[in-house]
Structure formats: C-alpha cells, structure tokens
Coordinates of C-alpha atoms in Angstrom, one line a residue:
Chain A
M1 CA 313.0 268.6 -26.6
G2 CA 312.0 266.7 -23.5
V3 CA 314.7 268.5 -21.5
F4 CA 313.5 271.9 -22.8
K5 CA 309.9 271.1 -21.8
R6 CA 311.1 270.0 -18.4
I7 CA 313.0 273.2 -17.9
L8 CA 309.9 275.2 -18.9
R9 CA 307.8 273.2 -16.5
R10 CA 310.3 273.8 -13.7
L11 CA 310.1 277.5 -14.4
G12 CA 306.4 277.3 -13.9
F13 CA 305.1 277.2 -17.5
G14 CA 302.3 274.8 -18.3
K15 CA 301.3 274.7 -14.6
P16 CA 298.1 276.2 -13.4
R17 CA 298.8 279.9 -12.8
K18 CA 298.8 281.3 -9.4
L19 CA 296.4 284.1 -8.5
N20 CA 297.0 287.3 -10.5
R21 CA 300.3 286.1 -12.0
S22 CA 300.9 286.4 -15.8
R23 CA 303.3 284.2 -17.6
W24 CA 305.3 287.2 -19.0
G25 CA 305.4 288.7 -15.6
D26 CA 307.0 285.5 -14.2
L27 CA 309.5 285.5 -17.1
G28 CA 310.4 289.1 -16.5
L29 CA 310.8 288.4 -12.8
F30 CA 313.1 285.5 -13.5
L31 CA 315.3 287.6 -15.9
V32 CA 315.6 290.6 -13.4
L33 CA 316.6 288.2 -10.6
L34 CA 319.1 286.5 -12.9
I35 CA 320.8 289.7 -14.0
F36 CA 321.0 291.4 -10.6
G37 CA 321.7 288.1 -8.8
S38 CA 324.7 287.6 -11.0
F39 CA 325.8 291.2 -10.3
S40 CA 325.6 290.5 -6.6
A41 CA 327.2 287.1 -6.7
F42 CA 330.0 287.7 -9.2
P43 CA 332.4 289.6 -6.8
L44 CA 331.8 286.9 -4.1
I45 CA 332.4 284.0 -6.5
L46 CA 335.4 285.8 -7.8
T47 CA 336.7 286.2 -4.2
T48 CA 336.2 282.5 -3.6
S49 CA 337.8 281.3 -6.8
N50 CA 340.8 283.7 -6.5
A51 CA 341.6 282.2 -3.2
F52 CA 342.2 278.9 -4.9
K53 CA 344.1 280.2 -8.0
P54 CA 347.8 280.1 -8.7
L55 CA 349.3 283.6 -9.2
D56 CA 349.5 283.3 -13.0
E57 CA 345.7 282.8 -13.2
L58 CA 344.9 285.7 -10.8
F59 CA 345.2 288.5 -13.3
L60 CA 343.8 286.8 -16.4
F61 CA 341.0 288.5 -18.4
P62 CA 338.3 287.2 -18.8
P63 CA 338.6 286.0 -15.1
R64 CA 338.2 282.3 -14.7
L65 CA 335.4 281.6 -12.2
I66 CA 336.6 278.0 -11.9
P67 CA 340.4 277.9 -11.6
R68 CA 342.1 275.6 -14.1
N69 CA 344.9 274.6 -11.7
L70 CA 343.2 274.4 -8.4
T71 CA 345.7 275.1 -5.6
F72 CA 345.9 275.5 -1.9
D73 CA 349.2 277.4 -2.2
N74 CA 347.6 280.7 -1.1
F75 CA 346.5 279.2 2.2
R76 CA 349.9 277.5 2.6
D77 CA 351.6 280.9 2.1
L78 CA 349.2 282.4 4.5
A79 CA 349.9 279.8 7.1
E80 CA 353.6 280.3 6.6
L81 CA 353.3 284.1 7.1
I82 CA 351.2 283.5 10.2
G83 CA 353.7 281.1 11.5
N84 CA 356.5 283.7 11.3
S85 CA 354.5 286.5 13.0
W86 CA 356.0 288.1 16.1
V87 CA 353.0 287.4 18.3
P88 CA 351.8 283.7 17.8
F89 CA 348.8 283.6 15.6
S90 CA 346.9 281.5 18.2
R91 CA 347.0 284.6 20.3
Y92 CA 345.1 286.7 17.7
F93 CA 342.7 283.9 17.3
F94 CA 342.1 283.7 21.1
N95 CA 341.4 287.5 21.2
T96 CA 338.8 287.2 18.5
L97 CA 337.3 284.2 20.2
L98 CA 337.2 286.1 23.5
N99 CA 335.7 289.2 21.9
T100 CA 333.0 287.4 19.9
V101 CA 332.0 284.8 22.6
V102 CA 331.9 287.2 25.5
G103 CA 330.5 290.0 23.4
T104 CA 327.7 288.1 21.8
A105 CA 326.7 286.1 24.9
G106 CA 326.7 289.3 27.0
H107 CA 324.7 291.1 24.3
V108 CA 322.0 288.4 24.0
L109 CA 321.6 288.1 27.8
I110 CA 321.8 291.8 28.7
A111 CA 319.7 293.1 25.7
S112 CA 317.0 290.4 26.4
M113 CA 316.9 291.3 30.1
C114 CA 316.3 294.9 29.1
A115 CA 313.9 294.1 26.3
Y116 CA 311.6 292.0 28.5
P117 CA 310.1 294.8 30.7
L118 CA 310.1 297.2 27.8
A119 CA 308.0 294.7 25.7
K120 CA 305.6 293.5 28.4
Y121 CA 305.1 296.1 31.1
R122 CA 304.2 299.7 31.6
F123 CA 306.2 301.7 34.2
P124 CA 307.6 305.2 34.5
G125 CA 310.6 305.9 32.3
R126 CA 309.8 303.1 29.8
T127 CA 308.6 305.3 26.9
L128 CA 311.5 307.8 27.4
F129 CA 314.1 305.0 27.4
F130 CA 312.7 303.3 24.4
T131 CA 312.5 306.6 22.5
L132 CA 316.2 307.1 23.2
V133 CA 316.9 303.7 21.8
I134 CA 314.9 304.5 18.6
Y135 CA 316.8 307.7 18.2
S136 CA 320.1 305.9 18.7
L137 CA 319.2 303.8 15.6
M138 CA 319.1 307.0 13.6
F139 CA 322.8 307.9 13.8
A140 CA 325.9 306.0 13.0
P141 CA 328.4 305.0 15.7
Q142 CA 331.1 307.2 14.0
V143 CA 329.3 310.2 15.5
T144 CA 330.3 309.2 19.0
A145 CA 333.8 307.9 18.3
T146 CA 335.7 310.8 19.9
P147 CA 333.8 311.0 23.2
N148 CA 333.8 307.2 23.3
Y149 CA 337.6 307.2 23.2
I150 CA 337.8 309.7 26.0
I151 CA 335.3 307.7 28.1
V152 CA 337.0 304.4 27.6
T153 CA 340.3 306.0 28.5
R154 CA 338.9 307.6 31.7
I155 CA 337.3 304.4 32.9
G156 CA 340.6 302.7 32.3
L157 CA 339.4 300.2 29.8
I158 CA 341.8 301.4 27.1
D159 CA 343.9 298.6 25.6
T160 CA 341.8 295.8 27.2
P161 CA 339.3 293.6 25.4
A162 CA 336.6 295.3 27.4
A163 CA 337.0 298.4 25.3
I164 CA 335.6 296.4 22.3
I165 CA 333.2 294.2 24.2
L166 CA 331.3 296.6 26.5
P167 CA 330.2 299.1 23.8
A168 CA 329.2 296.2 21.6
I169 CA 327.0 294.6 24.3
A170 CA 325.0 297.9 24.4
S171 CA 324.2 297.8 20.7
S172 CA 320.8 299.3 20.4
L173 CA 319.7 297.5 17.2
G174 CA 319.8 294.2 19.1
L175 CA 317.7 295.6 21.9
Y176 CA 315.2 297.0 19.5
L177 CA 314.8 293.7 17.5
M178 CA 314.5 291.7 20.7
K179 CA 311.9 294.0 22.2
Q180 CA 309.8 293.8 19.1
F181 CA 310.1 290.1 19.0
M182 CA 309.1 289.7 22.6
E183 CA 305.9 291.6 22.2
Q184 CA 304.3 288.6 20.4
I185 CA 304.7 286.4 23.5
P186 CA 301.1 285.9 24.8
N187 CA 300.5 287.8 28.1
E188 CA 298.4 284.9 29.5
L189 CA 301.5 282.7 29.5
L190 CA 303.3 285.2 31.8
E191 CA 300.3 285.8 34.0
S192 CA 299.6 282.1 34.6
A193 CA 303.3 281.7 35.6
K194 CA 302.9 284.6 38.0
I195 CA 299.8 283.0 39.5
D196 CA 301.8 279.8 40.0
G197 CA 304.2 282.0 42.1
A198 CA 307.1 282.4 39.7
S199 CA 309.3 285.5 40.3
E200 CA 309.9 288.0 37.4
Y201 CA 313.5 286.6 37.1
R202 CA 312.3 283.0 36.9
I203 CA 309.7 283.9 34.3
F204 CA 312.4 285.7 32.3
F205 CA 314.9 282.9 32.4
Q206 CA 312.6 279.9 32.2
I207 CA 309.7 281.1 29.9
V208 CA 310.7 284.2 28.0
M209 CA 314.3 283.3 27.0
P210 CA 313.5 279.9 25.5
L211 CA 310.7 281.4 23.5
V212 CA 312.8 284.0 21.8
K213 CA 315.5 281.6 20.6
P214 CA 315.1 282.7 16.9
A215 CA 315.9 286.3 18.0
W216 CA 319.0 285.1 19.8
L217 CA 320.5 284.0 16.4
T218 CA 319.7 287.4 14.9
L219 CA 321.4 289.2 17.7
I220 CA 324.3 286.9 17.5
I221 CA 324.9 287.3 13.8
L222 CA 324.5 291.0 13.9
L223 CA 327.0 291.4 16.7
F224 CA 329.3 288.6 15.5
Q225 CA 329.7 290.3 12.2
R226 CA 330.6 293.6 13.9
L227 CA 333.1 292.0 16.3
W228 CA 334.5 289.8 13.5
V229 CA 335.6 292.7 11.3
T230 CA 336.7 295.1 14.1
D231 CA 340.5 295.5 14.2
G232 CA 340.6 297.1 17.5
G233 CA 341.1 300.6 16.0
A234 CA 342.3 303.2 18.5
F235 CA 341.0 301.2 21.5
I236 CA 343.6 298.4 21.4
F237 CA 347.2 299.2 20.7
S238 CA 349.1 296.3 22.3
E239 CA 349.9 293.7 19.8
E240 CA 348.9 290.9 22.2
W241 CA 345.3 292.1 22.4
K242 CA 344.8 292.6 18.6
P243 CA 342.1 290.4 17.0
V244 CA 342.5 288.1 13.9
S245 CA 341.0 290.6 11.5
Y246 CA 343.8 293.0 12.4
A247 CA 346.5 290.5 11.7
L248 CA 344.9 289.4 8.5
R249 CA 344.5 293.1 7.4
Q250 CA 348.3 293.6 8.0
I251 CA 349.0 290.7 5.8
A252 CA 346.5 292.0 3.2
A253 CA 348.2 295.4 3.2
G254 CA 351.0 293.9 1.0
T255 CA 351.4 294.5 -2.7
I256 CA 351.0 292.5 -5.9
E257 CA 353.3 289.6 -4.9
R258 CA 351.0 288.9 -2.0
A259 CA 347.8 289.0 -4.2
G260 CA 347.3 285.2 -3.7
T261 CA 347.6 285.5 0.1
I262 CA 345.3 288.5 0.1
A263 CA 342.7 286.5 -1.8
A264 CA 342.9 283.8 0.8
V265 CA 342.5 286.3 3.6
S266 CA 339.4 287.9 1.9
F267 CA 337.9 284.5 1.5
I268 CA 338.4 283.5 5.2
M269 CA 337.0 286.9 6.4
M270 CA 334.0 286.4 4.1
I271 CA 333.1 282.7 4.5
V272 CA 332.8 282.6 8.3
P273 CA 329.8 285.1 8.6
V274 CA 328.3 283.8 5.4
V275 CA 328.3 280.1 6.6
F276 CA 326.8 281.3 9.9
F277 CA 324.0 283.0 8.0
V278 CA 323.3 280.0 5.8
F279 CA 322.6 277.9 8.9
S280 CA 320.5 280.4 10.7
Q281 CA 318.7 282.2 7.9
S282 CA 315.1 281.0 8.5
K283 CA 315.3 281.9 12.2
I284 CA 316.7 285.3 11.4
V285 CA 314.0 286.1 8.8
E286 CA 311.5 285.1 11.5
T287 CA 312.9 287.7 13.9
F288 CA 312.8 290.4 11.3
S289 CA 309.1 289.9 10.6
H290 CA 308.6 291.6 14.0
S291 CA 311.1 294.4 13.3
G292 CA 308.4 296.9 12.2
M293 CA 308.4 300.5 13.4
K294 CA 305.4 302.8 14.1
Chain B
M1 CA 293.1 341.7 62.1
V2 CA 290.6 338.9 61.5
Q3 CA 291.3 339.1 57.9
K4 CA 295.0 338.9 58.4
T5 CA 294.8 335.7 60.5
M6 CA 292.5 334.2 57.9
A7 CA 295.0 335.0 55.2
S8 CA 297.8 333.6 57.1
K9 CA 295.8 330.5 57.9
K10 CA 295.0 330.1 54.3
A11 CA 298.7 330.4 53.4
L12 CA 299.5 328.0 56.1
R13 CA 297.0 325.5 54.8
S14 CA 298.2 325.8 51.2
K15 CA 301.8 325.4 52.4
K16 CA 300.8 322.3 54.3
T17 CA 299.0 320.9 51.2
F18 CA 302.0 321.7 49.2
S19 CA 304.4 319.9 51.5
E20 CA 301.9 317.1 51.8
R21 CA 301.6 316.9 48.1
A22 CA 305.3 316.7 47.7
K23 CA 305.4 314.0 50.3
N24 CA 302.6 312.2 48.6
R25 CA 304.4 312.4 45.3
W26 CA 307.6 311.1 46.9
E27 CA 305.6 308.3 48.5
S28 CA 303.9 307.3 45.3
A29 CA 307.3 307.4 43.5
K30 CA 308.7 305.2 46.1
K31 CA 305.8 302.9 45.8
S32 CA 306.1 302.7 42.0
L33 CA 309.8 302.2 42.3
S34 CA 309.4 299.2 44.7
K35 CA 306.5 297.9 42.6
N36 CA 308.6 298.0 39.4
K37 CA 311.9 297.3 41.1
H38 CA 312.4 294.0 39.2
Y39 CA 312.0 295.8 35.8
Y40 CA 314.5 298.4 36.7
I41 CA 316.9 295.7 37.9
L42 CA 316.5 293.8 34.7
M43 CA 317.1 296.9 32.6
A44 CA 320.0 298.3 34.6
P45 CA 323.0 296.5 33.0
F46 CA 322.0 297.5 29.4
A47 CA 320.8 301.0 30.5
I48 CA 324.1 301.7 32.2
L49 CA 326.2 300.6 29.2
F50 CA 323.8 302.4 26.8
F51 CA 324.1 305.6 28.7
T52 CA 327.9 305.3 29.0
F53 CA 328.6 304.5 25.4
T54 CA 325.7 306.2 23.5
V55 CA 323.8 308.9 25.4
V56 CA 326.6 310.5 27.3
P57 CA 328.9 310.6 24.2
V58 CA 326.3 312.5 22.2
I59 CA 326.1 315.1 25.0
M60 CA 329.8 315.2 25.4
S61 CA 330.3 315.7 21.7
L62 CA 328.1 318.7 21.8
F63 CA 330.1 320.3 24.7
I64 CA 333.5 319.5 23.2
S65 CA 332.4 321.1 19.9
F66 CA 332.5 324.5 21.6
T67 CA 336.1 324.0 22.8
Y68 CA 339.6 323.7 21.5
F69 CA 340.7 320.2 22.7
N70 CA 343.7 318.2 21.7
L71 CA 343.6 315.4 24.4
L72 CA 346.9 316.7 26.0
E73 CA 345.8 320.1 27.3
P74 CA 342.4 320.6 29.1
P75 CA 339.7 321.8 26.7
R76 CA 339.5 325.6 26.2
F77 CA 336.1 327.2 25.6
I78 CA 336.1 329.0 22.2
G79 CA 332.4 329.5 21.6
L80 CA 331.1 329.0 18.1
D81 CA 334.6 329.2 16.5
N82 CA 334.6 325.5 15.3
Y83 CA 331.2 325.9 13.7
I84 CA 332.1 329.2 12.0
K85 CA 335.3 327.7 10.7
L86 CA 333.5 324.5 9.6
L87 CA 330.8 326.3 7.6
L88 CA 332.6 329.3 6.3
D89 CA 336.3 328.6 6.0
D90 CA 336.6 324.8 5.4
E91 CA 336.3 324.2 1.7
I92 CA 337.1 320.6 2.2
F93 CA 334.2 320.2 4.5
L94 CA 331.9 321.7 1.9
I95 CA 333.2 319.1 -0.6
S96 CA 332.6 316.3 1.9
L97 CA 329.1 317.7 2.6
R98 CA 328.3 317.8 -1.1
N99 CA 329.7 314.2 -1.7
T100 CA 327.7 312.9 1.3
L101 CA 324.5 314.5 0.1
I102 CA 325.1 313.1 -3.5
L103 CA 325.7 309.6 -2.0
A104 CA 322.7 310.0 0.2
V105 CA 320.3 311.2 -2.5
V106 CA 321.5 308.6 -5.1
T107 CA 322.4 305.5 -3.0
G108 CA 319.8 306.0 -0.2
P109 CA 316.5 305.9 -2.2
L110 CA 318.0 303.6 -4.9
S111 CA 319.2 301.0 -2.4
Y112 CA 315.9 301.3 -0.4
V113 CA 313.8 300.6 -3.6
L114 CA 316.1 297.8 -4.8
A115 CA 316.0 296.1 -1.4
F116 CA 312.2 296.2 -1.5
V117 CA 311.9 295.1 -5.2
F118 CA 314.3 292.2 -4.8
A119 CA 312.6 291.1 -1.6
W120 CA 309.3 291.3 -3.4
L121 CA 310.5 289.3 -6.4
I122 CA 312.2 286.7 -4.2
N123 CA 309.0 286.3 -2.3
E124 CA 307.4 284.7 -5.4
L125 CA 309.9 281.9 -5.5
R126 CA 309.8 278.5 -4.0
P127 CA 311.2 278.2 -0.5
K128 CA 314.6 276.7 -1.4
L129 CA 315.2 279.1 -4.3
R130 CA 314.1 281.9 -2.1
A131 CA 316.6 281.0 0.6
L132 CA 319.4 280.9 -2.0
M133 CA 318.5 284.2 -3.6
T134 CA 318.2 285.8 -0.1
L135 CA 321.7 284.6 0.6
I136 CA 323.1 285.9 -2.7
F137 CA 321.7 289.4 -2.2
Y138 CA 322.4 289.6 1.6
A139 CA 325.9 288.0 1.6
P140 CA 327.8 291.1 0.3
S141 CA 326.8 293.1 3.4
I142 CA 328.1 290.6 5.8
S143 CA 331.2 289.5 4.0
G144 CA 333.7 291.8 5.7
S145 CA 336.5 292.9 3.5
A146 CA 335.3 291.0 0.4
F147 CA 334.4 294.3 -1.2
L148 CA 338.1 294.8 -1.8
I149 CA 337.7 292.5 -4.8
W150 CA 336.3 295.7 -6.5
L151 CA 339.9 297.0 -6.4
L152 CA 340.7 294.3 -9.0
I153 CA 337.5 295.0 -11.0
F154 CA 338.2 298.8 -11.2
S155 CA 342.0 298.5 -11.3
G156 CA 343.4 301.3 -13.4
D157 CA 345.6 299.3 -15.7
V158 CA 344.6 297.2 -18.7
H159 CA 344.2 294.1 -16.5
G160 CA 341.4 295.6 -14.4
Y161 CA 338.3 293.7 -15.4
A162 CA 336.3 296.8 -16.1
N163 CA 339.0 298.3 -18.4
A164 CA 339.7 294.9 -20.1
F165 CA 336.0 294.4 -20.7
L166 CA 335.5 297.9 -22.2
I167 CA 338.6 297.7 -24.3
R168 CA 337.7 294.3 -25.7
F169 CA 334.3 295.7 -26.8
G170 CA 335.9 298.8 -28.2
A171 CA 334.1 301.2 -25.9
I172 CA 337.4 302.8 -24.8
S173 CA 340.9 302.7 -26.3
S174 CA 343.0 303.3 -23.3
P175 CA 342.4 302.2 -19.7
I176 CA 340.6 304.5 -17.3
L177 CA 342.0 305.3 -13.9
W178 CA 338.7 304.5 -12.1
L179 CA 340.0 304.9 -8.6
R180 CA 342.2 307.9 -9.2
S181 CA 340.3 310.2 -11.5
P182 CA 337.8 312.6 -9.8
T183 CA 335.3 312.0 -12.6
Y184 CA 334.8 308.4 -11.8
I185 CA 335.5 308.2 -8.0
M186 CA 331.9 308.9 -7.0
M187 CA 330.5 306.5 -9.5
V188 CA 332.7 303.7 -8.2
I189 CA 331.7 304.4 -4.6
I190 CA 328.0 304.4 -5.5
I191 CA 328.3 301.1 -7.4
V192 CA 330.1 299.3 -4.6
Q193 CA 327.9 300.9 -1.9
L194 CA 324.8 299.7 -3.8
W195 CA 326.3 296.2 -4.0
L196 CA 326.8 296.3 -0.2
S197 CA 323.5 297.9 0.6
L198 CA 321.1 295.0 0.9
G199 CA 321.5 294.5 4.6
V200 CA 319.2 294.6 7.6
S201 CA 316.4 296.4 5.8
F202 CA 316.4 293.8 3.0
L203 CA 315.9 291.1 5.6
A204 CA 313.1 293.1 7.2
F205 CA 311.4 293.4 3.9
I206 CA 311.7 289.7 3.1
A207 CA 310.3 288.9 6.5
G208 CA 307.5 291.5 6.2
L209 CA 306.4 290.1 2.8
Q210 CA 306.2 286.6 4.3
S211 CA 304.0 287.7 7.1
V212 CA 301.4 289.6 4.9
D213 CA 298.1 287.9 5.5
K214 CA 297.5 285.5 2.5
T215 CA 293.8 285.7 2.6
L216 CA 294.0 289.4 1.8
Y217 CA 295.2 288.5 -1.7
E218 CA 292.3 286.1 -2.3
A219 CA 289.8 288.7 -1.0
A220 CA 291.4 291.3 -3.3
A221 CA 291.2 289.0 -6.3
I222 CA 287.4 288.7 -5.7
D223 CA 287.2 292.5 -5.3
G224 CA 288.6 293.0 -8.7
I225 CA 292.4 293.3 -8.4
R226 CA 293.8 291.9 -11.7
N227 CA 297.6 291.9 -11.6
R228 CA 300.6 291.9 -9.4
W229 CA 301.1 295.7 -9.6
Q230 CA 297.7 296.4 -8.3
E231 CA 298.2 293.8 -5.6
L232 CA 301.5 295.5 -4.6
W233 CA 300.1 298.9 -4.4
H234 CA 296.8 298.2 -2.7
I235 CA 297.7 295.3 -0.3
T236 CA 301.4 294.5 0.0
L237 CA 302.7 298.0 0.6
P238 CA 300.1 299.1 3.1
S239 CA 300.5 295.9 5.2
M240 CA 304.2 296.3 5.3
K241 CA 304.4 299.9 6.5
P242 CA 306.1 299.1 9.8
Q243 CA 308.9 297.2 8.1
L244 CA 309.2 299.9 5.5
L245 CA 309.7 302.5 8.2
F246 CA 312.3 300.4 10.0
G247 CA 314.1 299.8 6.7
A248 CA 314.2 303.5 5.9
V249 CA 315.9 304.3 9.2
M250 CA 318.5 301.6 8.7
Q251 CA 319.2 302.7 5.1
I252 CA 319.4 306.5 5.8
T253 CA 321.8 305.9 8.7
T254 CA 324.2 303.7 6.7
T255 CA 324.2 305.9 3.6
L256 CA 325.0 309.1 5.6
A257 CA 327.9 307.3 7.2
I258 CA 329.6 306.0 4.1
A259 CA 333.4 306.1 4.8
E260 CA 334.9 302.6 4.8
V261 CA 334.3 301.9 1.1
S262 CA 335.6 305.3 0.1
M263 CA 338.8 305.0 2.3
Q264 CA 339.6 301.5 1.2
L265 CA 338.9 301.9 -2.5
V266 CA 339.8 305.4 -3.6
G267 CA 342.2 306.2 -0.8
F268 CA 342.2 308.5 2.2
P269 CA 342.4 311.3 1.3
S270 CA 341.1 310.6 -2.2
V271 CA 342.4 312.5 -5.3
Q272 CA 341.2 316.1 -5.0
Y273 CA 339.0 314.9 -2.1
A274 CA 336.6 313.5 -4.8
G275 CA 335.6 310.7 -2.5
H276 CA 335.7 312.6 0.8
T277 CA 332.6 312.3 3.0
I278 CA 331.6 313.9 6.3
V279 CA 332.7 310.8 8.1
T280 CA 336.1 310.7 6.5
H281 CA 336.5 314.4 7.3
L282 CA 335.6 313.5 10.9
I283 CA 338.2 310.7 11.0
D284 CA 340.7 313.1 9.5
Y285 CA 340.3 315.6 12.3
G286 CA 339.5 313.1 15.1
S287 CA 342.1 310.4 14.6
I288 CA 344.9 312.1 12.6
R289 CA 345.0 315.8 13.5
F290 CA 343.7 315.3 17.0
D291 CA 341.7 318.5 16.8
L292 CA 338.9 316.9 18.9
G293 CA 336.9 320.1 19.3
Y294 CA 336.7 320.5 15.6
A295 CA 336.0 316.8 15.1
S296 CA 333.1 317.0 17.6
A297 CA 331.6 320.0 15.7
I298 CA 331.6 317.8 12.6
A299 CA 330.1 314.9 14.6
T300 CA 327.4 317.1 16.1
L301 CA 326.5 318.4 12.6
L302 CA 326.4 314.9 11.2
F303 CA 324.2 313.8 14.2
L304 CA 321.8 316.6 13.4
I305 CA 321.7 315.8 9.7
M306 CA 321.1 312.1 10.4
I307 CA 318.3 312.7 13.0
S308 CA 316.5 315.4 11.0
T309 CA 316.7 313.3 7.7
N310 CA 315.3 310.3 9.6
I311 CA 312.4 312.3 11.1
F312 CA 311.6 314.0 7.8
V313 CA 311.6 310.7 5.8
R314 CA 309.6 308.9 8.5
S315 CA 306.9 311.6 8.5
I316 CA 306.6 311.2 4.7
L317 CA 306.5 307.4 4.8
R318 CA 303.9 307.5 7.6
K319 CA 301.6 309.4 5.2
V320 CA 301.9 306.8 2.4
G321 CA 298.7 304.9 2.0
S322 CA 296.8 306.7 4.9

C-alpha cells in the first residue's frame, strides 16, 4: 500500500497542482508518452539486445528483450571477420577518423567564420547570400548528386577523402544554426572590444568563438552523424579510402548465418552517435532554441 | 546654331554626369569593399565551398536536364525531350510521383504534428525524465542503420514479429509478406519513416517550448485561461512560431526525399515499384543507367516540388495566429 502511494506521489498525485493542470490530463499525458515511448524505444532496445544474443535466441517469438544467455560471440565473430579482411580494418577506421575529425573541425570553424558577419553586420550581398542558404535548406542533397559527381571529378578530388569532407564542410544547416545562435551575442561586447583596438579576426577567435561553444556541439553532432553513416558512395572507389561504415555494411550484407554479426554491426553503428548525443544533449537543445525562422 | 550648341552642351554635360556617376558608384563600391573587407574574407571559405557544391550544381542540373549526357560523350542538346518523356511516357515516374506525394501528405504532416505533440508533452516532465524521453524519441533518427531491425519485425515468414504476433492473436492465419506485397509496402515505409522522423525539428520544438516566457502563463491564468489546451492555443503556439517554421522546412525536405528506407527495406526496385519514390527513380537513372540528362530532369523537377511546397507551407504557417 505504501509503495503504491509512493508511486502515485512520484507521478505527481497528492501534490499541489501546477497552474492549469488537471489530474486526468497528467495521467493521459503519462499514458500517451508511455505507449509512443515504447514504440520508439522497442526497435532500439531490440537492436541492442540482439547484439548480445546467441543465434538460437535471435529468432524467438516473443523476442526476449534481455537475452537469457548473454554472449559476446557476435562481437568476437565480427572481430574475426574484420581480422581477415583484405584491407586491414585499422585502415577503414583511420579513414572514418580522418573524415569525421577534419570534416567536423573544418565545418565548425568555417561555418562559424561565415556566420559571424552574417549575424552581426550589414554589408552588400549579405541578404542575398543568407537567402540562398535558407533556400538550400529547402531541398535535399540528392537533388545535386549528379552535378556534384561531375564537379568533384573535374576538380580532381574523386577517390580522395576530400570528396567527402569538402561538401560536408559547406553544409548549410550548420551555418544557419550558428548564425541564429550568434545573433544573441550582445553588440556592446563586440563594440567595446573594437574600442580596445581588437581586429575583427581577434574578436572572432577570442570573443565570439568561446561564446558559441554550445552551438559547436550541435554542428559537430549533425555533421558527425552524416560522416559516420556515409559509405563513400560513388565518390570513393579505392578500398583503402573506404570508411568503417562501408566495411561494416559489407559484412552486414550477409544472410541468415551472419544474423548475429549483423546485429553487432547495427549496435556499433547506433551506439556511437547516441552516446555522443547523451553527453551533449543540454547544449544541443540550447542551440536549437535560437533556430527559429521568420 | 545656338540651339544646336546648347543641345550638344547639354548632351555633353549629361554624358559627363553619367560617366561621373559610374565613377562614383565604382568608388563607393570600392570603399564599401575595403570597409567590409574583413567580413568578405571571413565568409570566403564557406562561400566558395557552398557555391561549388550547392549553388553551381543546381544551375548545372538545370542545364544538363536539356541534354542527353552519359558522362562518356559530351552532352548533346535535346531541348525539352527529357521533360516530355518524363511527364508523358514514363509510367514508372508517375508511380514514383504518386508514392512520393502519398508519403509527403501522410508522413509529412503526421510527423510534424507528432514531433510537436511529443515535445509539448515532454516539456511538462521533470528535467531528468525530460532528457530521457528526448533521447528515446530522438535516438532513432541518429542511429544509422538501426532501422534495419524493422526487417526482422516485418519479416515475411512466421518468425517475423509482426506475423507471429498477429497469428498468435488470431488476426491472420497465414503470414503476410509485408515487404514484398504491393498492398503493404507503402504502409511499412510510412511506419518506419514515422519512427525515424523525430529529428532536427523535434529538437527545435523542445528548445522552443523551453524558451517560452513563463510569466506569460501566469498572466494568462489571471486573464481567465483555464486548461492546458487553451494555454497551448493562445500562448504556446504563437510564441513558438519561428521554431514551427524551421521545423516545417526540415520536415518537408526530409519527407520529399524518402529513399533510403524504401531501398533498404522493400528493395530497389521494389515489387511492382510499390515503394518507388522520386529519389529512387533519380538514383536509378543517375547511378545505374547513367542517363544523366534524364536524371537531371528528375532532379530539377524534384527541386521545384521541394521549393514550392516549402514556400507554400511557410506562407500558410506565417498566417497562423496573426
């Protein structure tokens, strides 16, 4: 009885009500979140638990959310497969590291550099440029895939990591979010720095950049996620420049006898961005409060 | 004679002023350029990449769409042939157009409303629980290939979870080929796409709700607002308009570009093209048949559809509450 009462209290019953909130409304809210939350979480939990299941448990119905015989065999098999690959796996890993580190760092720096004048100053060409950026948010990158391929080939970037990194650096969503975030920096701060004789570049690097750290994380996760899943597509055809996701996808292309390994691959591909998000969530949400459009 | 000289003088003067004006304009442009030099320098790296990989490709795509181009031979101008073939002779394009529109009309508004409703409900929770629920709803959209787990759920044999579940409860007697039968393909894509759809716009809504001025609610309670629905309509929605607009743009762009889920779950091409979308059609001609002129025509059309839908929806949303 005591336990029941305590649960009710934790759910907010018996406490003074918040403004304009009915008890039944709160209960309804709780139920809706519970149902849709489980719908959202179920496939992810299943992906996680499947990675730790032996093969005979993988296809059971009803699926076990907690494996009875917890095993790391799937990861061991994966490691074995990786160990036998033609190109050493460390090479795929290096490529992904190179793409994500150079890509995200370049994106944060270059998009912020561009966002600062857009957010804080008026000059000819500013409105036109920002309008183009907004329009570019309105169509998906698939639209420009063909000409992009031709351009990348003509510049001579084809089959180099730059073919993945450079277009990613110019991702317009990051520029947009950074510009909106920078608008809240008080102008007085910049002006007083200018009176003290600081140059625009110094103001940018020493005042503006440290102030927009929450937005860095947002730009990083958005780009990281994009670079993490890219498999190089048509832009990379040499095996030694392919990223991890490509190698893992090749392994995952197997059939039923590889079901365990595939589960392990899915789990790895999922857990890395999710963990990153868990640690940076509050900063990311802070950035998005300035994302509004007019 | 006198008149003539006067006229020529006048012409001379106006000419002078014209050249002077041009000179002045050039001077002022130069001045503004040197005054704003630092801003242009700061913007240059991004602007160069942005033009190279976004602006120029859009223009190129338009030009290539009027040609026959296969990457090996130089493009050959063929006028409107690609568009004529696309709209009049390509039945598969019409199927893909229909599918894309169905997906956009169902998934677009639904995912938009769900993203807002969940953000709104989550906003009432305590901070720790709020962070957890945000993670649960947002995680699918960043978890890479995890959506492939739906292959197991919708697997066509008796072991697929959906089939096993329905058979156990007697709803069906033999397993349904969810991913192979045209009747169910769109339904599966819609379900999985909805599961994936709480992305950037969802975060924008969460953030927007947290930044609504709290004193507004207190003032509203005094003014006679009695429940959460009135609060939502009269205070929350109007104060979140900028985030709502941003979310709409993100949601429209993703729903019109659905392809990955379709290709990975129901196959490429899918049975009777039941899961074919404009983007999968584009990939078919661009990356497999190497008919780049035709692919560019598809891309240009998709570009126009996306931009016009966005502008249309934005103009409607702008009117809400004003």
